[in-house]
Every structure is written in C-alpha cells, then in structure tokens.
C-alpha cells in the first residue's frame, strides 16, 4: 500500500498488491520491497517463510477506551430482558458503574488490566492503538487513566496514542450544571500538556450528553491550547456533531450512525476522517448502522475501529470488526483494508508512520494464515494471525502472544 494521504471515496476500492514478493528489514525499518527472486542474493540473519500467506501492514485501531476497571457482563441479561438503559443506570449499572470502579482502582490495577487487553489487541495483529480516558469524570481519575496510557506508551510494543475524553458523560453531581463540569475538565489541560499525557481532546456530542454548542466551546478551548480534537458525533441522532467536526477541522468524527445527509456531504469535502464503529451497533442489538456506502460514494475517507469498552463494545478483535464492516456496512474487502490501515492511521495523526508498508518506515507487519486479503473479513470469528512484527521484531507467533513483555 502506498500513496500520499488517506484513501478517499473511489481510492478506497483499489489496493496495491504484490505477488511472490519479499520485504527486507534492517534496524527495525523496511529496507526493501520487491520480488522474492530479487531478494535471493541478499544476506539475512533471519528469514521468515511466508509462502502461501498474506502479508500486510500492522492494523491500526483508532478509537478505544483501553483503561478502565471492572466489567459489565451482568448487564447483558438485563438488555436481553428489554430493561431500558436509564433503568440500568438507576440500578447502579451503565457507564457510571465503570466510573465508580475506575475511581476506586489503583493506577497499578488499571495498568495491569489495560496491558492485558493491549496484549490481546497485539495478538490480533493491531500494532497501533488510540486510547481514551473518560471513566473518571473527575480530575484525579482522568489523570490516573492518562498516566497509565503513558506508562504503556513507554514500554509496550504497541504504539499508543492518547486522547483526553474527560467530557465523556455528565457525572451525577453535575447533572444540573454541566457547563461547570466542562470548565472543570478544561482546567486539566495545562497539567495534561505539561506532563505530555495526551495529544487529542474528545467530547461526546449527543442528546442527553453534551450539545453542539457545548462541544464547540469545549473543543475550541482545547484547540487554543494546542491540542488536536476528535468528536463522538451523531451516534444516535443527527444532532450536528458531524458538521461540527468539519467546522472545527477535527482529525476524526466517530460513530456517525445518525449522521445527516448534509453531514456526510461536508465530511466528504473535508480532511476529517469518518471513524465507524459497527461493533457498538452489533453489541447493542441495533438495526441501524453508519451509512458507510453513502460516505464512501460521497468521497469521504472511512476508517474502522473496535470502540473497545466495557459497556457497548467489549471486544479487542479488530478482525471481527472487519467482518461486521462487510456484513453490516456493505464495505468491500479493499475498502475494509484501507479502513483498518492507512485511513485509521490518519485518524490519529499517524498517517506518515503507520498503516502502509513503505521503505524507511518501521517494519510493523502482519503475516496471516490466509490465501488472500478477502479471506480475513469472510472467515469471521477466529484469529488469522500467524506472525506479528513490530519495528522488525517478532512479538507474536502463531498460537502464542508474547506474554512475557515487560513494561515498567
């Protein structure tokens, strides 16, 4: 895969493919791409035989809620019984139960749990991950989550990109004055910037959470501090979050299940990446999914992500999301591969570093037990990874993730 910028619209329908190819790696970076016959004269200390297998860039997951405590499996039965989400909240469940658990957990407990999930993502071929805070909704816990991400950034093989999502929900104590809560979250930006804890700021712009006006003010304040911005937009209703994302020059606009025709048209005419999260619609039993076909046909750049979180998409398996994209979003294999590599990388400002196999870049490569690229989304629910290389080092081998990775 090569080229400049994300793949938009019709560009998503074409992949650059090489058959009988070889990739040479030196000092952790890609040094050669060409025919295997050309490589026979090279001297190599290690040779990995990928004959009959698929070789791709490492996958990129651009929207996750990696750091949290507890889990919410008990809510699944309630959902099956038709208990409304607001009733689940009244019973002590929902996002606020995760907030309470995360507030109570120590940094070390959060670190251990987050590393477990990150190791699993790596085992599925994901080599670059965005991680959001947002389960603190107070100063201490939000910073605690971000510090866990930074520790993982400094030691785990996966490249982590950190996002401050303090404006994820309105805590009960601020139910009647959400503007005061947003001001409280904005006051954290100086500390976050000083400690280099995040490069993005995000907000949940949705009915019952934060309005378009509140979101605009919040994100403009973050931009004035030098942060890039993202938006949880139009997940349920066409509130106008997609249009706001384009207006503010957001790097990505995420969810978009309820995005309007006008929002899609504006998105297509912008540099904002549409990050779609079909796992959330699937897990919540929704019939409605983001209109990926309309977005692509309009000319937008579409990315895919797990939205890994304990409440609405408890999966680390980006390969499964690729299958959902085929079945529910009606995306073709070529579009899907762009959406989990190059476009996903641009959705977190890593388009010049990740998502493509290019000479001079870090050798983030996945070898798949698959005969071709269409096989991965077709054969769903299993892990097709044979080998994962991160910066040229084998970190996952078939049937075994490197569980001895040491992170301080």
mmCIF file with all atom_site columns, N, CA and C in Angstrom, residues 113-153:
data_model
loop_
_atom_site.group_PDB
_atom_site.id
_atom_site.type_symbol
_atom_site.label_atom_id
_atom_site.label_alt_id
_atom_site.label_comp_id
_atom_site.label_asym_id
_atom_site.label_entity_id
_atom_site.label_seq_id
_atom_site.pdbx_PDB_ins_code
_atom_site.Cartn_x
_atom_site.Cartn_y
_atom_site.Cartn_z
_atom_site.occupancy
_atom_site.B_iso_or_equiv
_atom_site.pdbx_formal_charge
_atom_site.auth_seq_id
_atom_site.auth_comp_id
_atom_site.auth_asym_id
_atom_site.auth_atom_id
_atom_site.pdbx_PDB_model_num
ATOM 1   N N  . UNK A 1 113 ? -4.633  -4.362  34.056 1.00 0.00 ? 113 UNK A N  1
ATOM 2   C CA . UNK A 1 113 ? -5.793  -4.708  33.234 1.00 0.00 ? 113 UNK A CA 1
ATOM 3   C C  . UNK A 1 113 ? -5.645  -4.172  31.813 1.00 0.00 ? 113 UNK A C  1
ATOM 4   N N  . UNK A 1 114 ? -5.196  -2.933  31.679 1.00 0.00 ? 114 UNK A N  1
ATOM 5   C CA . UNK A 1 114 ? -5.031  -2.343  30.348 1.00 0.00 ? 114 UNK A CA 1
ATOM 6   C C  . UNK A 1 114 ? -3.983  -3.102  29.539 1.00 0.00 ? 114 UNK A C  1
ATOM 7   N N  . UNK A 1 115 ? -2.901  -3.504  30.185 1.00 0.00 ? 115 UNK A N  1
ATOM 8   C CA . UNK A 1 115 ? -1.858  -4.255  29.490 1.00 0.00 ? 115 UNK A CA 1
ATOM 9   C C  . UNK A 1 115 ? -2.396  -5.594  28.988 1.00 0.00 ? 115 UNK A C  1
ATOM 10  N N  . UNK A 1 116 ? -3.239  -6.232  29.787 1.00 0.00 ? 116 UNK A N  1
ATOM 11  C CA . UNK A 1 116 ? -3.858  -7.494  29.367 1.00 0.00 ? 116 UNK A CA 1
ATOM 12  C C  . UNK A 1 116 ? -4.634  -7.299  28.068 1.00 0.00 ? 116 UNK A C  1
ATOM 13  N N  . UNK A 1 117 ? -5.452  -6.259  28.017 1.00 0.00 ? 117 UNK A N  1
ATOM 14  C CA . UNK A 1 117 ? -6.253  -6.006  26.817 1.00 0.00 ? 117 UNK A CA 1
ATOM 15  C C  . UNK A 1 117 ? -5.371  -5.595  25.640 1.00 0.00 ? 117 UNK A C  1
ATOM 16  N N  . UNK A 1 118 ? -4.338  -4.822  25.907 1.00 0.00 ? 118 UNK A N  1
ATOM 17  C CA . UNK A 1 118 ? -3.442  -4.377  24.834 1.00 0.00 ? 118 UNK A CA 1
ATOM 18  C C  . UNK A 1 118 ? -2.659  -5.554  24.258 1.00 0.00 ? 118 UNK A C  1
ATOM 19  N N  . UNK A 1 119 ? -2.223  -6.463  25.112 1.00 0.00 ? 119 UNK A N  1
ATOM 20  C CA . UNK A 1 119 ? -1.564  -7.679  24.630 1.00 0.00 ? 119 UNK A CA 1
ATOM 21  C C  . UNK A 1 119 ? -2.486  -8.458  23.696 1.00 0.00 ? 119 UNK A C  1
ATOM 22  N N  . UNK A 1 120 ? -3.753  -8.527  24.053 1.00 0.00 ? 120 UNK A N  1
ATOM 23  C CA . UNK A 1 120 ? -4.714  -9.260  23.226 1.00 0.00 ? 120 UNK A CA 1
ATOM 24  C C  . UNK A 1 120 ? -4.901  -8.557  21.877 1.00 0.00 ? 120 UNK A C  1
ATOM 25  N N  . UNK A 1 121 ? -4.973  -7.223  21.873 1.00 0.00 ? 121 UNK A N  1
ATOM 26  C CA . UNK A 1 121 ? -5.073  -6.490  20.608 1.00 0.00 ? 121 UNK A CA 1
ATOM 27  C C  . UNK A 1 121 ? -3.885  -6.808  19.717 1.00 0.00 ? 121 UNK A C  1
ATOM 28  N N  . UNK A 1 122 ? -2.703  -6.820  20.303 1.00 0.00 ? 122 UNK A N  1
ATOM 29  C CA . UNK A 1 122 ? -1.498  -7.137  19.545 1.00 0.00 ? 122 UNK A CA 1
ATOM 30  C C  . UNK A 1 122 ? -1.593  -8.537  18.944 1.00 0.00 ? 122 UNK A C  1
ATOM 31  N N  . UNK A 1 123 ? -2.141  -9.473  19.692 1.00 0.00 ? 123 UNK A N  1
ATOM 32  C CA . UNK A 1 123 ? -2.264  -10.843 19.197 1.00 0.00 ? 123 UNK A CA 1
ATOM 33  C C  . UNK A 1 123 ? -3.177  -10.932 17.989 1.00 0.00 ? 123 UNK A C  1
ATOM 34  N N  . UNK A 1 124 ? -4.075  -9.954  17.816 1.00 0.00 ? 124 UNK A N  1
ATOM 35  C CA . UNK A 1 124 ? -4.965  -9.912  16.662 1.00 0.00 ? 124 UNK A CA 1
ATOM 36  C C  . UNK A 1 124 ? -4.383  -9.106  15.504 1.00 0.00 ? 124 UNK A C  1
ATOM 37  N N  . UNK A 1 125 ? -3.131  -8.692  15.621 1.00 0.00 ? 125 UNK A N  1
ATOM 38  C CA . UNK A 1 125 ? -2.473  -8.011  14.513 1.00 0.00 ? 125 UNK A CA 1
ATOM 39  C C  . UNK A 1 125 ? -2.516  -6.501  14.575 1.00 0.00 ? 125 UNK A C  1
ATOM 40  N N  . UNK A 1 126 ? -2.940  -5.942  15.713 1.00 0.00 ? 126 UNK A N  1
ATOM 41  C CA . UNK A 1 126 ? -3.026  -4.490  15.870 1.00 0.00 ? 126 UNK A CA 1
ATOM 42  C C  . UNK A 1 126 ? -1.715  -3.971  16.450 1.00 0.00 ? 126 UNK A C  1
ATOM 43  N N  . UNK A 1 127 ? -1.062  -3.081  15.732 1.00 0.00 ? 127 UNK A N  1
ATOM 44  C CA . UNK A 1 127 ? 0.248   -2.586  16.164 1.00 0.00 ? 127 UNK A CA 1
ATOM 45  C C  . UNK A 1 127 ? 0.239   -1.115  16.573 1.00 0.00 ? 127 UNK A C  1
ATOM 46  N N  . UNK A 1 128 ? -0.879  -0.421  16.324 1.00 0.00 ? 128 UNK A N  1
ATOM 47  C CA . UNK A 1 128 ? -1.028  0.980   16.730 1.00 0.00 ? 128 UNK A CA 1
ATOM 48  C C  . UNK A 1 128 ? -2.444  1.170   17.266 1.00 0.00 ? 128 UNK A C  1
ATOM 49  N N  . UNK A 1 129 ? -2.563  1.814   18.438 1.00 0.00 ? 129 UNK A N  1
ATOM 50  C CA . UNK A 1 129 ? -3.851  1.916   19.121 1.00 0.00 ? 129 UNK A CA 1
ATOM 51  C C  . UNK A 1 129 ? -4.025  3.305   19.714 1.00 0.00 ? 129 UNK A C  1
ATOM 52  N N  . UNK A 1 130 ? -5.216  3.880   19.548 1.00 0.00 ? 130 UNK A N  1
ATOM 53  C CA . UNK A 1 130 ? -5.595  5.091   20.271 1.00 0.00 ? 130 UNK A CA 1
ATOM 54  C C  . UNK A 1 130 ? -6.301  4.676   21.559 1.00 0.00 ? 130 UNK A C  1
ATOM 55  N N  . UNK A 1 131 ? -6.006  5.365   22.665 1.00 0.00 ? 131 UNK A N  1
ATOM 56  C CA . UNK A 1 131 ? -6.613  5.041   23.956 1.00 0.00 ? 131 UNK A CA 1
ATOM 57  C C  . UNK A 1 131 ? -7.149  6.310   24.603 1.00 0.00 ? 131 UNK A C  1
ATOM 58  N N  . UNK A 1 132 ? -8.424  6.271   25.014 1.00 0.00 ? 132 UNK A N  1
ATOM 59  C CA . UNK A 1 132 ? -9.077  7.433   25.609 1.00 0.00 ? 132 UNK A CA 1
ATOM 60  C C  . UNK A 1 132 ? -9.207  7.275   27.111 1.00 0.00 ? 132 UNK A C  1
ATOM 61  N N  . UNK A 1 133 ? -9.229  8.406   27.810 1.00 0.00 ? 133 UNK A N  1
ATOM 62  C CA . UNK A 1 133 ? -9.671  8.402   29.201 1.00 0.00 ? 133 UNK A CA 1
ATOM 63  C C  . UNK A 1 133 ? -11.192 8.516   29.161 1.00 0.00 ? 133 UNK A C  1
ATOM 64  N N  . UNK A 1 134 ? -11.818 8.962   30.248 1.00 0.00 ? 134 UNK A N  1
ATOM 65  C CA . UNK A 1 134 ? -13.256 9.172   30.201 1.00 0.00 ? 134 UNK A CA 1
ATOM 66  C C  . UNK A 1 134 ? -14.066 8.363   31.192 1.00 0.00 ? 134 UNK A C  1
ATOM 67  N N  . UNK A 1 135 ? -13.383 7.526   31.987 1.00 0.00 ? 135 UNK A N  1
ATOM 68  C CA . UNK A 1 135 ? -14.089 6.780   33.024 1.00 0.00 ? 135 UNK A CA 1
ATOM 69  C C  . UNK A 1 135 ? -13.705 7.265   34.418 1.00 0.00 ? 135 UNK A C  1
ATOM 70  N N  . UNK A 1 136 ? -13.308 8.535   34.466 1.00 0.00 ? 136 UNK A N  1
ATOM 71  C CA . UNK A 1 136 ? -13.023 9.158   35.757 1.00 0.00 ? 136 UNK A CA 1
ATOM 72  C C  . UNK A 1 136 ? -14.057 10.225  36.054 1.00 0.00 ? 136 UNK A C  1
ATOM 73  N N  . UNK A 1 137 ? -14.224 11.127  35.083 1.00 0.00 ? 137 UNK A N  1
ATOM 74  C CA . UNK A 1 137 ? -15.135 12.263  35.221 1.00 0.00 ? 137 UNK A CA 1
ATOM 75  C C  . UNK A 1 137 ? -14.807 13.086  36.456 1.00 0.00 ? 137 UNK A C  1
ATOM 76  N N  . UNK A 1 138 ? -13.578 12.982  36.904 1.00 0.00 ? 138 UNK A N  1
ATOM 77  C CA . UNK A 1 138 ? -13.040 13.861  37.940 1.00 0.00 ? 138 UNK A CA 1
ATOM 78  C C  . UNK A 1 138 ? -11.547 14.035  37.658 1.00 0.00 ? 138 UNK A C  1
ATOM 79  N N  . UNK A 1 139 ? -10.929 15.001  38.320 1.00 0.00 ? 139 UNK A N  1
ATOM 80  C CA . UNK A 1 139 ? -9.546  15.334  37.994 1.00 0.00 ? 139 UNK A CA 1
ATOM 81  C C  . UNK A 1 139 ? -8.590  14.176  38.235 1.00 0.00 ? 139 UNK A C  1
ATOM 82  N N  . UNK A 1 140 ? -8.654  13.600  39.428 1.00 0.00 ? 140 UNK A N  1
ATOM 83  C CA . UNK A 1 140 ? -7.668  12.586  39.807 1.00 0.00 ? 140 UNK A CA 1
ATOM 84  C C  . UNK A 1 140 ? -7.752  11.340  38.930 1.00 0.00 ? 140 UNK A C  1
ATOM 85  N N  . UNK A 1 141 ? -8.957  10.870  38.662 1.00 0.00 ? 141 UNK A N  1
ATOM 86  C CA . UNK A 1 141 ? -9.091  9.618   37.919 1.00 0.00 ? 141 UNK A CA 1
ATOM 87  C C  . UNK A 1 141 ? -8.789  9.801   36.444 1.00 0.00 ? 141 UNK A C  1
ATOM 88  N N  . UNK A 1 142 ? -9.190  10.933  35.873 1.00 0.00 ? 142 UNK A N  1
ATOM 89  C CA . UNK A 1 142 ? -8.854  11.176  34.474 1.00 0.00 ? 142 UNK A CA 1
ATOM 90  C C  . UNK A 1 142 ? -7.337  11.201  34.293 1.00 0.00 ? 142 UNK A C  1
ATOM 91  N N  . UNK A 1 143 ? -6.642  11.879  35.179 1.00 0.00 ? 143 UNK A N  1
ATOM 92  C CA . UNK A 1 143 ? -5.181  11.916  35.091 1.00 0.00 ? 143 UNK A CA 1
ATOM 93  C C  . UNK A 1 143 ? -4.580  10.535  35.336 1.00 0.00 ? 143 UNK A C  1
ATOM 94  N N  . UNK A 1 144 ? -5.181  9.773   36.225 1.00 0.00 ? 144 UNK A N  1
ATOM 95  C CA . UNK A 1 144 ? -4.710  8.414   36.518 1.00 0.00 ? 144 UNK A CA 1
ATOM 96  C C  . UNK A 1 144 ? -4.801  7.544   35.265 1.00 0.00 ? 144 UNK A C  1
ATOM 97  N N  . UNK A 1 145 ? -5.919  7.638   34.549 1.00 0.00 ? 145 UNK A N  1
ATOM 98  C CA . UNK A 1 145 ? -6.067  6.879   33.315 1.00 0.00 ? 145 UNK A CA 1
ATOM 99  C C  . UNK A 1 145 ? -5.007  7.279   32.283 1.00 0.00 ? 145 UNK A C  1
ATOM 100 N N  . UNK A 1 146 ? -4.814  8.574   32.123 1.00 0.00 ? 146 UNK A N  1
ATOM 101 C CA . UNK A 1 146 ? -3.852  9.049   31.132 1.00 0.00 ? 146 UNK A CA 1
ATOM 102 C C  . UNK A 1 146 ? -2.429  8.655   31.494 1.00 0.00 ? 146 UNK A C  1
ATOM 103 N N  . UNK A 1 147 ? -2.129  8.620   32.777 1.00 0.00 ? 147 UNK A N  1
ATOM 104 C CA . UNK A 1 147 ? -0.780  8.205   33.193 1.00 0.00 ? 147 UNK A CA 1
ATOM 105 C C  . UNK A 1 147 ? -0.549  6.724   32.928 1.00 0.00 ? 147 UNK A C  1
ATOM 106 N N  . UNK A 1 148 ? -1.598  5.929   33.037 1.00 0.00 ? 148 UNK A N  1
ATOM 107 C CA . UNK A 1 148 ? -1.482  4.513   32.679 1.00 0.00 ? 148 UNK A CA 1
ATOM 108 C C  . UNK A 1 148 ? -1.158  4.374   31.197 1.00 0.00 ? 148 UNK A C  1
ATOM 109 N N  . UNK A 1 149 ? -1.836  5.143   30.354 1.00 0.00 ? 149 UNK A N  1
ATOM 110 C CA . UNK A 1 149 ? -1.554  5.102   28.917 1.00 0.00 ? 149 UNK A CA 1
ATOM 111 C C  . UNK A 1 149 ? -0.106  5.498   28.651 1.00 0.00 ? 149 UNK A C  1
ATOM 112 N N  . UNK A 1 150 ? 0.368   6.514   29.343 1.00 0.00 ? 150 UNK A N  1
ATOM 113 C CA . UNK A 1 150 ? 1.749   6.958   29.127 1.00 0.00 ? 150 UNK A CA 1
ATOM 114 C C  . UNK A 1 150 ? 2.745   5.875   29.528 1.00 0.00 ? 150 UNK A C  1
ATOM 115 N N  . UNK A 1 151 ? 2.480   5.170   30.623 1.00 0.00 ? 151 UNK A N  1
ATOM 116 C CA . UNK A 1 151 ? 3.369   4.071   31.026 1.00 0.00 ? 151 UNK A CA 1
ATOM 117 C C  . UNK A 1 151 ? 3.403   2.996   29.953 1.00 0.00 ? 151 UNK A C  1
ATOM 118 N N  . UNK A 1 152 ? 2.255   2.683   29.395 1.00 0.00 ? 152 UNK A N  1
ATOM 119 C CA . UNK A 1 152 ? 2.208   1.691   28.332 1.00 0.00 ? 152 UNK A CA 1
ATOM 120 C C  . UNK A 1 152 ? 2.899   2.205   27.075 1.00 0.00 ? 152 UNK A C  1
ATOM 121 N N  . UNK A 1 153 ? 2.727   3.483   26.784 1.00 0.00 ? 153 UNK A N  1
ATOM 122 C CA . UNK A 1 153 ? 3.411   4.088   25.638 1.00 0.00 ? 153 UNK A CA 1
ATOM 123 C C  . UNK A 1 153 ? 4.920   3.888   25.745 1.00 0.00 ? 153 UNK A C  1
#
